[in-house]
Amino acid sequence: MTEPEDKQKQTKLFLIGETGNGKSSLGNFILKKKNVFEVGDSTISETREVDVQNGERDRSDLVVIDIPSLQESKEFNEKFLNDIVDIVQKQGGIN
């Protein structure tokens, strides 16, 4: 199987939501890893840029994509949208 075919078979999970709702914690839980995505204790967003992490071992079929809060409109700009589009293209699309 070629790499593009492998990427198309992976499940891509986009973590989308407001600041402080646990998107990054959920990503860590899904991937069965601690601190793969930075997590904070405050209502200030820890996620400053789009972050892509691939699962390993029994989670190798997963790609988790953590994006900055949509709520933080001054922080969420065209750059993040372009980053998301680039990531989707590099991952072989959305399934």
Coordinates of N, CA and C in Angstrom, one line a residue:
M1 N 0.9 -1.2 0.0 CA 0.0 0.0 0.0 C 0.9 1.2 0.0
T2 N 0.6 2.2 -0.8 CA 1.4 3.4 -0.9 C 1.0 4.4 0.2
E3 N 1.9 5.3 0.5 CA 1.7 6.3 1.6 C 0.4 7.1 1.4
P4 N 0.0 7.6 0.2 CA -1.2 8.3 0.0 C -2.4 7.4 0.4
E5 N -2.4 6.1 0.0 CA -3.5 5.2 0.3 C -3.6 5.0 1.8
D6 N -2.4 4.9 2.5 CA -2.4 4.8 4.0 C -3.1 6.1 4.6
K7 N -2.7 7.2 4.1 CA -3.2 8.5 4.7 C -4.7 8.6 4.5
Q8 N -5.2 8.1 3.3 CA -6.7 8.1 3.0 C -7.4 7.2 4.0
K9 N -6.8 6.1 4.4 CA -7.5 5.2 5.3 C -7.5 5.6 6.8
Q10 N -6.7 6.6 7.1 CA -6.6 7.1 8.5 C -7.9 8.0 8.8
T11 N -8.3 7.9 10.0 CA -9.4 8.7 10.5 C -8.8 10.0 11.0
K12 N -9.3 11.1 10.4 CA -8.9 12.5 10.9 C -9.9 13.1 11.8
L13 N -9.4 13.4 13.0 CA -10.3 14.0 14.0 C -9.9 15.5 14.2
F14 N -10.8 16.4 13.9 CA -10.5 17.8 14.1 C -11.1 18.2 15.5
L15 N -10.3 18.8 16.4 CA -10.8 19.2 17.7 C -11.2 20.6 17.6
I16 N -12.5 20.9 17.6 CA -13.0 22.2 17.4 C -13.9 22.6 18.5
G17 N -13.8 23.8 19.1 CA -14.6 24.2 20.1 C -14.1 25.5 20.8
E18 N -14.7 25.9 21.9 CA -14.3 27.1 22.6 C -13.1 26.9 23.5
T19 N -12.5 28.0 23.9 CA -11.3 27.9 24.8 C -11.8 27.3 26.1
G20 N -11.0 26.4 26.7 CA -11.2 25.8 28.0 C -12.2 24.7 28.0
N21 N -12.6 24.2 26.9 CA -13.6 23.1 26.8 C -12.9 21.7 26.8
G22 N -11.6 21.7 26.8 CA -10.9 20.4 26.9 C -10.6 19.7 25.5
K23 N -10.5 20.5 24.5 CA -10.1 19.9 23.2 C -8.8 19.2 23.2
S24 N -7.8 19.9 23.7 CA -6.4 19.3 23.8 C -6.4 18.1 24.7
S25 N -7.1 18.2 25.9 CA -7.1 17.0 26.8 C -7.8 15.8 26.1
L26 N -8.8 16.1 25.3 CA -9.5 15.0 24.6 C -8.5 14.4 23.6
G27 N -7.8 15.2 22.9 CA -6.8 14.7 21.9 C -5.7 13.8 22.6
N28 N -5.3 14.2 23.8 CA -4.3 13.4 24.5 C -4.9 12.1 24.9
F29 N -6.2 12.1 25.4 CA -6.9 10.9 25.8 C -7.1 10.0 24.6
I30 N -7.5 10.5 23.4 CA -7.8 9.7 22.3 C -6.5 9.0 21.8
L31 N -5.4 9.7 21.9 CA -4.1 9.2 21.4 C -3.4 8.3 22.5
K32 N -4.0 8.3 23.7 CA -3.4 7.5 24.8 C -2.0 8.0 25.1
K33 N -1.8 9.3 25.1 CA -0.5 10.0 25.4 C -0.8 11.1 26.3
K34 N 0.2 11.4 27.2 CA 0.1 12.6 28.0 C 0.9 13.7 27.4
N35 N 0.3 14.9 27.4 CA 1.0 16.1 27.0 C 1.5 16.2 25.5
V36 N 0.8 15.4 24.7 CA 1.1 15.5 23.2 C 0.6 16.9 22.8
F37 N -0.6 17.2 23.3 CA -1.2 18.5 23.1 C -1.0 19.3 24.4
E38 N -0.6 20.5 24.3 CA -0.4 21.3 25.5 C -1.7 21.7 26.2
V39 N -1.8 21.5 27.5 CA -3.0 21.7 28.2 C -2.7 22.6 29.4
G40 N -3.7 23.6 29.6 CA -3.6 24.5 30.7 C -4.7 24.5 31.6
D41 N -4.6 25.2 32.7 CA -5.7 25.2 33.7 C -6.6 26.4 33.7
S42 N -6.3 27.3 32.8 CA -7.0 28.6 32.8 C -7.9 28.7 31.6
T43 N -8.6 29.8 31.5 CA -9.5 30.0 30.4 C -8.8 30.7 29.2
I44 N -7.5 30.9 29.4 CA -6.7 31.4 28.3 C -6.2 30.3 27.4
S45 N -6.4 30.4 26.1 CA -6.1 29.4 25.1 C -4.6 29.0 25.2
E46 N -4.4 27.7 25.3 CA -3.0 27.2 25.2 C -2.6 26.9 23.8
T47 N -3.6 26.6 22.9 CA -3.3 26.2 21.5 C -3.2 27.5 20.7
R48 N -2.0 27.7 20.2 CA -1.7 29.0 19.5 C -1.6 28.7 18.0
E49 N -1.4 27.5 17.6 CA -1.4 27.2 16.2 C -1.9 25.8 15.9
V50 N -2.2 25.5 14.7 CA -2.7 24.2 14.3 C -1.7 23.1 14.6
D51 N -2.1 22.1 15.4 CA -1.1 21.0 15.8 C -1.7 19.7 15.3
V52 N -0.9 18.9 14.6 CA -1.3 17.6 14.1 C -0.4 16.5 14.7
Q53 N -1.1 15.5 15.3 CA -0.4 14.4 15.9 C -1.0 13.1 15.3
N54 N -0.1 12.2 15.0 CA -0.5 10.9 14.5 C -0.5 9.9 15.7
G55 N -1.5 9.0 15.6 CA -1.5 7.9 16.6 C -0.4 6.9 16.4
E56 N -0.1 6.1 17.4 CA 0.9 5.1 17.3 C 0.3 3.7 17.8
R57 N 0.9 2.7 17.4 CA 0.5 1.3 17.8 C -1.0 1.1 17.5
D58 N -1.8 0.8 18.5 CA -3.2 0.5 18.2 C -4.0 1.7 17.8
R59 N -3.4 2.9 17.8 CA -4.1 4.1 17.4 C -3.5 4.6 16.1
S60 N -2.7 3.8 15.4 CA -2.0 4.3 14.2 C -2.9 4.7 13.0
D61 N -4.2 4.3 13.1 CA -5.1 4.7 12.1 C -5.8 6.1 12.4
L62 N -5.3 6.8 13.4 CA -5.8 8.1 13.8 C -4.9 9.2 13.5
V63 N -5.4 10.4 13.1 CA -4.7 11.6 13.0 C -5.6 12.6 13.8
V64 N -5.0 13.2 14.8 CA -5.8 14.2 15.6 C -5.2 15.6 15.3
I65 N -6.1 16.5 15.0 CA -5.8 17.9 14.6 C -6.4 18.8 15.6
D66 N -5.6 19.5 16.4 CA -6.0 20.4 17.4 C -5.9 21.8 16.8
I67 N -7.0 22.6 16.8 CA -6.9 23.9 16.3 C -7.2 25.0 17.3
P68 N -6.7 26.2 17.2 CA -7.0 27.2 18.1 C -8.5 27.5 18.2
S69 N -9.0 28.0 19.3 CA -10.4 28.3 19.5 C -11.0 29.2 18.5
L70 N -12.2 28.8 18.0 CA -12.9 29.6 17.0 C -13.4 30.8 17.7
Q71 N -13.6 30.8 19.0 CA -14.1 31.9 19.9 C -13.1 33.0 19.8
E72 N -11.9 32.8 19.8 CA -10.9 33.8 19.8 C -10.7 34.4 18.4
S73 N -11.7 35.2 18.0 CA -11.7 35.6 16.6 C -10.5 36.5 16.2
K74 N -9.9 37.2 17.2 CA -8.7 38.0 16.8 C -7.5 37.1 16.6
E75 N -7.5 36.0 17.3 CA -6.4 35.0 17.1 C -6.7 34.1 16.0
F76 N -7.9 33.7 15.7 CA -8.2 32.8 14.6 C -8.4 33.6 13.3
N77 N -7.4 33.5 12.5 CA -7.4 34.3 11.3 C -7.2 33.5 10.0
E78 N -6.9 34.2 8.9 CA -6.7 33.5 7.7 C -5.6 32.5 7.7
K79 N -4.5 32.8 8.4 CA -3.4 31.9 8.5 C -3.8 30.5 9.0
F80 N -4.6 30.5 10.1 CA -5.1 29.2 10.6 C -6.0 28.5 9.6
L81 N -6.8 29.2 8.9 CA -7.6 28.6 7.9 C -6.8 28.0 6.8
N82 N -5.7 28.7 6.3 CA -4.8 28.2 5.3 C -4.1 26.9 5.9
D83 N -3.7 27.0 7.2 CA -3.0 25.9 7.8 C -3.9 24.6 7.8
I84 N -5.2 24.8 8.1 CA -6.1 23.7 8.1 C -6.2 23.1 6.7
V85 N -6.4 23.9 5.7 CA -6.5 23.5 4.3 C -5.2 22.7 3.9
D86 N -4.1 23.2 4.2 CA -2.8 22.5 3.9 C -2.7 21.2 4.6
I87 N -3.1 21.1 5.8 CA -3.1 19.9 6.6 C -4.0 18.8 5.9
V88 N -5.2 19.3 5.6 CA -6.2 18.4 5.0 C -5.6 17.8 3.7
Q89 N -5.0 18.7 2.9 CA -4.4 18.2 1.6 C -3.3 17.3 1.9
K90 N -2.4 17.5 2.8 CA -1.3 16.7 3.1 C -1.7 15.3 3.7
Q91 N -2.9 15.3 4.3 CA -3.4 14.1 4.9 C -4.2 13.3 3.9
G92 N -4.3 13.7 2.7 CA -5.0 13.0 1.7 C -6.5 13.2 1.7
G93 N -7.0 14.3 2.2 CA -8.4 14.7 2.3 C -9.0 14.3 3.6
I94 N -10.3 14.5 3.6 CA -11.2 14.2 4.8 C -12.0 13.0 4.4
N95 N -12.1 12.1 5.4 CA -13.0 10.9 5.2 C -14.1 10.9 6.1

